[in-house]
Every structure is written in structure tokens, then in C-alpha cells.
Amino acid sequence: MADSAFRKIQIQRDDTTFDAYVVGKDDAPGIVVIQEWWGVDFEIKNHAIKISQLEPGFKALIPDLYRGKVGLDTAEAQHLMDGLDWPGAIKDIRASVNWLKSNGSKKVGATGMCMGGALAIASSVLVPEVDAVVGFYGTPSSELADPAQAKAPIQAHFGELDNFVGFSDVTAAKNLEEKLKASGVAHEVHIYPGNGHAFLNRSPEGVSRRKSMGLSDEDEAAVELAWSRFTSWMKQYLA
């Protein structure tokens, strides 16, 4: 059902072409929406549709970093993420930002969840054209990007009970906050008490998938708060 909302496009960079999925008003500020470790599946499409409908309206673009592959269980998703060319993914994100800028969006942000959250934060360091970033429960490895070198404003969200150590647990969140202080960019780091990893995933399929991973918290208030913070951040820097 969600698929009909999107326009599928091809974006070229260097010697590769990738698919991307676009939804939202043509001349609206752009937001690149970066996939979780699953790939471009129902949940990231749900998020992109939601983002396109937030006030004042955004044009969301999902780049297909896995080139069509989708992980159906955690083992497959882990395998796909382990095989990802992270610097190449940053190039895909940069090409996506520039596609939006040359197709009606004056300003463009980046957001992502899990693996995509790490890449969104890295894009503040590595993609000069990005104007604002919101990252959900993910931080980049020091080999990929040092958030102390961030150039675009960053808002980041983490669940207090997240147990992906060094990636999205509270220690990772606190480390990120220290780095962002050093960077001098505008930043906010929010930690949601009682919430685990991927707490934004609220579709029926997403909830059952989280439960299968032992993530049973259901906190609609935290989800609403995170989205309202997202909206005010992107509005402030993109609108």
C-alpha cells in the first residue's frame, strides 16, 4: 500500500546508479531518509511518508543503499550491514542531497534510524551540502566519521534501555554528546527513559518484529515527543 505513495527515481554518482524513493511536495525542503539495517522495507517507507506529511511539509527521499536487497530476519540484516560499503553509502547520501537541491528543495536535511542514524550523523561531518541532521539510535564508527568535526546542526535520539553497546546505548549517546560539544555546532541529544532500540517502529509488522528481538516497550508518548522534536529541528534549519 505504502509503495503507491512513492515515485521511484534513479540517481547516478561516480560509476554507479542507485534507486531512490521520493514522496512529498515538489518545492518543499528535502530530507534524505536513511534505512535501518533491514534495507528499504515497509518501516523506512512508513517513516518517509510520515516525514513528508509533517508541518510545513517535506520532500522525503530514501536512497537504496543495499541496491535492492532486504533483510527478512536479524541474521540477514546483520549480514547486509556487515557487507555495506560505508564510505560508498555516504557518497549515495551526498548524491541524494544534491538531487533534492537540484530538484526544488532549497535546503536539505538527513535523518535515519539505527544504521541510518549512524550514517545521518556521519553526513554532518562528510557531506558539506547537508543543512541539518536528526539521528535515531545510531552513532558512526570513529573510522567513518568523528562527530567532533560535525558541520551541520545535529539532533540525536536514544532509548535508555538500548543495549547495542558502543553503537546506540546510553554510553554511545553520552560520547556523542561530548563530541558534539567539541564540534561547536548546534546540537541536542535526547534519551528516552524506559525505551529500547528502534522505539519509533510502531507499525503492526514493526511491533511484532521488535517483540521477536525482545524489544517489548510500547511508549506512544515517547514516539510523539521524538517526532515533535524532529519536526521543530528540521523546521528551524530547513524551512
XYZ file of C-alpha atoms in Angstrom:
239
model
C 0.000 0.000 0.000
C 2.727 2.448 1.009
C 4.533 1.847 -2.287
C 1.977 3.749 -4.354
C 2.841 6.947 -2.454
C 6.384 6.963 -3.843
C 7.961 7.995 -7.090
C 10.918 5.752 -7.920
C 13.891 7.542 -9.445
C 17.476 6.676 -10.371
C 20.406 8.706 -9.108
C 23.866 8.457 -10.588
C 27.150 9.048 -8.784
C 30.663 8.139 -9.902
C 30.230 4.916 -11.886
C 27.163 3.576 -10.085
C 23.415 4.196 -10.290
C 21.002 3.533 -7.444
C 17.245 3.585 -6.960
C 15.638 6.107 -4.638
C 12.054 6.624 -3.499
C 10.589 10.124 -3.271
C 7.407 11.326 -1.556
C 6.141 14.813 -0.740
C 5.589 18.276 -2.214
C 7.960 19.167 -5.032
C 9.215 22.522 -3.787
C 9.286 21.564 -0.086
C 12.512 21.374 1.951
C 14.150 17.994 1.351
C 15.034 15.255 3.819
C 17.110 12.195 2.929
C 15.679 9.299 4.970
C 18.316 6.626 5.556
C 17.349 2.978 6.002
C 17.797 0.737 9.026
C 19.930 -2.404 8.723
C 16.877 -4.164 7.199
C 17.141 -2.216 3.946
C 14.405 -0.274 2.152
C 11.431 -2.055 3.709
C 7.940 -1.180 4.930
C 9.140 0.591 8.071
C 11.514 3.108 6.489
C 8.820 3.825 3.882
C 6.310 4.428 6.707
C 8.764 6.887 8.262
C 9.333 8.714 4.959
C 5.590 9.094 4.365
C 5.153 10.423 7.902
C 8.023 12.899 7.428
C 6.544 14.173 4.155
C 3.292 14.960 5.999
C 4.813 16.803 8.987
C 4.266 20.571 9.089
C 5.169 22.532 6.988
C 5.573 19.579 4.576
C 8.829 17.970 3.454
C 10.025 16.115 0.371
C 11.452 12.805 1.626
C 13.903 10.701 -0.375
C 15.043 7.171 0.573
C 18.249 6.057 -1.202
C 18.507 2.280 -1.643
C 21.939 1.704 -0.098
C 21.660 -2.093 -0.428
C 20.789 -1.916 -4.136
C 17.506 -3.780 -3.791
C 18.382 -6.289 -1.080
C 16.221 -6.504 2.071
C 16.948 -8.472 5.250
C 13.961 -10.501 6.426
C 15.467 -11.528 9.766
C 18.189 -10.199 12.055
C 20.836 -12.575 10.675
C 20.228 -11.385 7.098
C 20.112 -7.749 8.200
C 23.386 -8.157 10.104
C 24.955 -9.782 7.033
C 23.788 -6.934 4.767
C 25.007 -4.248 7.172
C 28.376 -6.005 7.625
C 28.754 -6.040 3.830
C 27.892 -2.369 3.372
C 30.499 -0.084 1.826
C 30.042 2.730 4.375
C 32.078 5.400 2.516
C 30.093 4.443 -0.608
C 26.851 4.855 1.338
C 27.978 8.383 2.313
C 28.504 9.094 -1.396
C 24.964 7.837 -2.089
C 23.649 10.167 0.617
C 25.585 13.123 -0.790
C 24.229 12.405 -4.282
C 20.711 12.203 -2.790
C 21.105 15.564 -1.019
C 22.317 17.139 -4.243
C 19.475 15.562 -6.256
C 16.960 17.188 -3.900
C 18.779 20.534 -4.104
C 18.679 20.456 -7.889
C 15.011 19.393 -7.907
C 13.250 22.146 -5.988
C 14.441 21.837 -2.360
C 16.393 24.921 -1.282
C 17.560 23.272 1.925
C 18.034 19.586 2.653
C 18.407 17.611 5.867
C 19.314 13.997 6.583
C 17.749 11.584 9.029
C 17.954 7.878 9.691
C 17.300 5.149 12.193
C 19.715 2.510 13.533
C 22.353 2.056 10.780
C 20.766 5.071 9.079
C 21.116 7.134 12.249
C 24.859 6.472 12.252
C 25.062 7.457 8.576
C 22.974 10.611 9.131
C 25.348 11.778 11.877
C 28.334 10.933 9.663
C 26.781 13.026 6.880
C 27.031 16.137 9.092
C 30.783 15.593 9.027
C 31.259 14.315 5.469
C 28.511 15.862 3.293
C 29.065 19.635 3.057
C 25.704 20.233 1.352
C 23.581 18.876 4.233
C 21.847 21.630 6.252
C 20.591 19.734 9.325
C 20.635 16.211 10.753
C 18.410 14.169 13.046
C 19.767 10.744 14.005
C 17.859 7.997 15.797
C 19.677 5.344 17.853
C 22.933 5.018 15.948
C 26.437 6.549 16.034
C 29.157 6.275 13.373
C 32.361 4.336 13.947
C 35.411 6.530 14.522
C 36.871 5.165 11.247
C 33.915 6.555 9.298
C 33.437 9.973 10.905
C 34.341 11.925 14.028
C 31.278 13.867 15.257
C 33.660 16.412 16.823
C 34.119 17.530 13.189
C 30.363 17.945 12.582
C 29.393 20.944 10.437
C 25.584 20.768 10.291
C 23.325 21.033 13.372
C 22.582 17.588 14.876
C 19.689 16.363 16.996
C 20.022 12.781 18.234
C 17.604 10.400 19.962
C 18.349 7.266 22.004
C 16.414 4.799 24.137
C 17.686 4.465 27.694
C 17.373 0.648 27.560
C 19.119 0.278 24.175
C 21.723 -2.471 24.552
C 23.646 -2.128 21.264
C 26.865 -1.363 23.145
C 29.024 1.402 21.694
C 26.544 1.987 18.854
C 23.319 3.227 20.415
C 23.420 2.531 24.158
C 23.458 5.374 26.710
C 27.277 5.373 26.764
C 27.355 5.871 22.989
C 24.803 8.691 23.370
C 26.898 10.418 26.047
C 30.071 10.021 23.963
C 28.278 11.569 21.005
C 27.166 14.494 23.159
C 30.764 15.156 24.274
C 31.955 15.095 20.656
C 29.174 17.458 19.570
C 30.091 19.899 22.337
C 33.627 19.899 20.938
C 32.327 20.456 17.390
C 30.659 23.752 18.304
C 27.579 23.007 16.152
C 24.063 23.432 17.482
C 23.049 20.077 18.936
C 20.610 18.230 21.165
C 20.929 14.674 22.481
C 17.730 13.198 23.911
C 17.491 9.963 25.913
C 14.068 8.355 26.377
C 13.613 6.573 29.726
C 12.180 3.061 29.522
C 12.643 2.810 25.746
C 14.779 0.322 23.844
C 16.326 0.302 20.388
C 14.114 1.209 17.414
C 11.338 2.621 19.604
C 9.903 4.621 16.659
C 8.890 1.445 14.820
C 5.160 1.365 15.572
C 3.569 -0.333 12.555
C 1.927 -3.690 13.393
C 4.694 -5.533 11.478
C 7.352 -3.395 13.137
C 5.976 -4.044 16.618
C 5.901 -7.816 16.091
C 9.444 -7.711 14.686
C 10.653 -5.736 17.713
C 8.967 -8.248 20.031
C 10.756 -11.091 18.253
C 14.014 -9.257 19.096
C 13.000 -8.987 22.776
C 12.002 -5.312 22.473
C 8.577 -5.075 24.052
C 8.340 -1.464 25.236
C 5.418 0.459 23.764
C 5.614 4.130 24.617
C 3.433 6.226 22.325
C 4.222 9.383 24.326
C 7.965 8.971 23.663
C 7.309 8.377 19.960
C 5.184 11.537 19.744
C 7.769 13.557 21.659
C 10.584 12.350 19.381
C 8.625 13.246 16.239
C 7.691 16.678 17.585
C 11.351 17.389 18.401
C 12.300 16.148 14.919
C 9.745 18.470 13.320
C 10.842 21.582 15.199
C 14.538 20.889 14.448
C 14.022 20.355 10.727
C 11.641 23.314 10.503
C 14.145 25.565 12.253
C 17.034 24.709 9.925
C 15.315 23.853 6.640
C 12.138 25.908 6.328
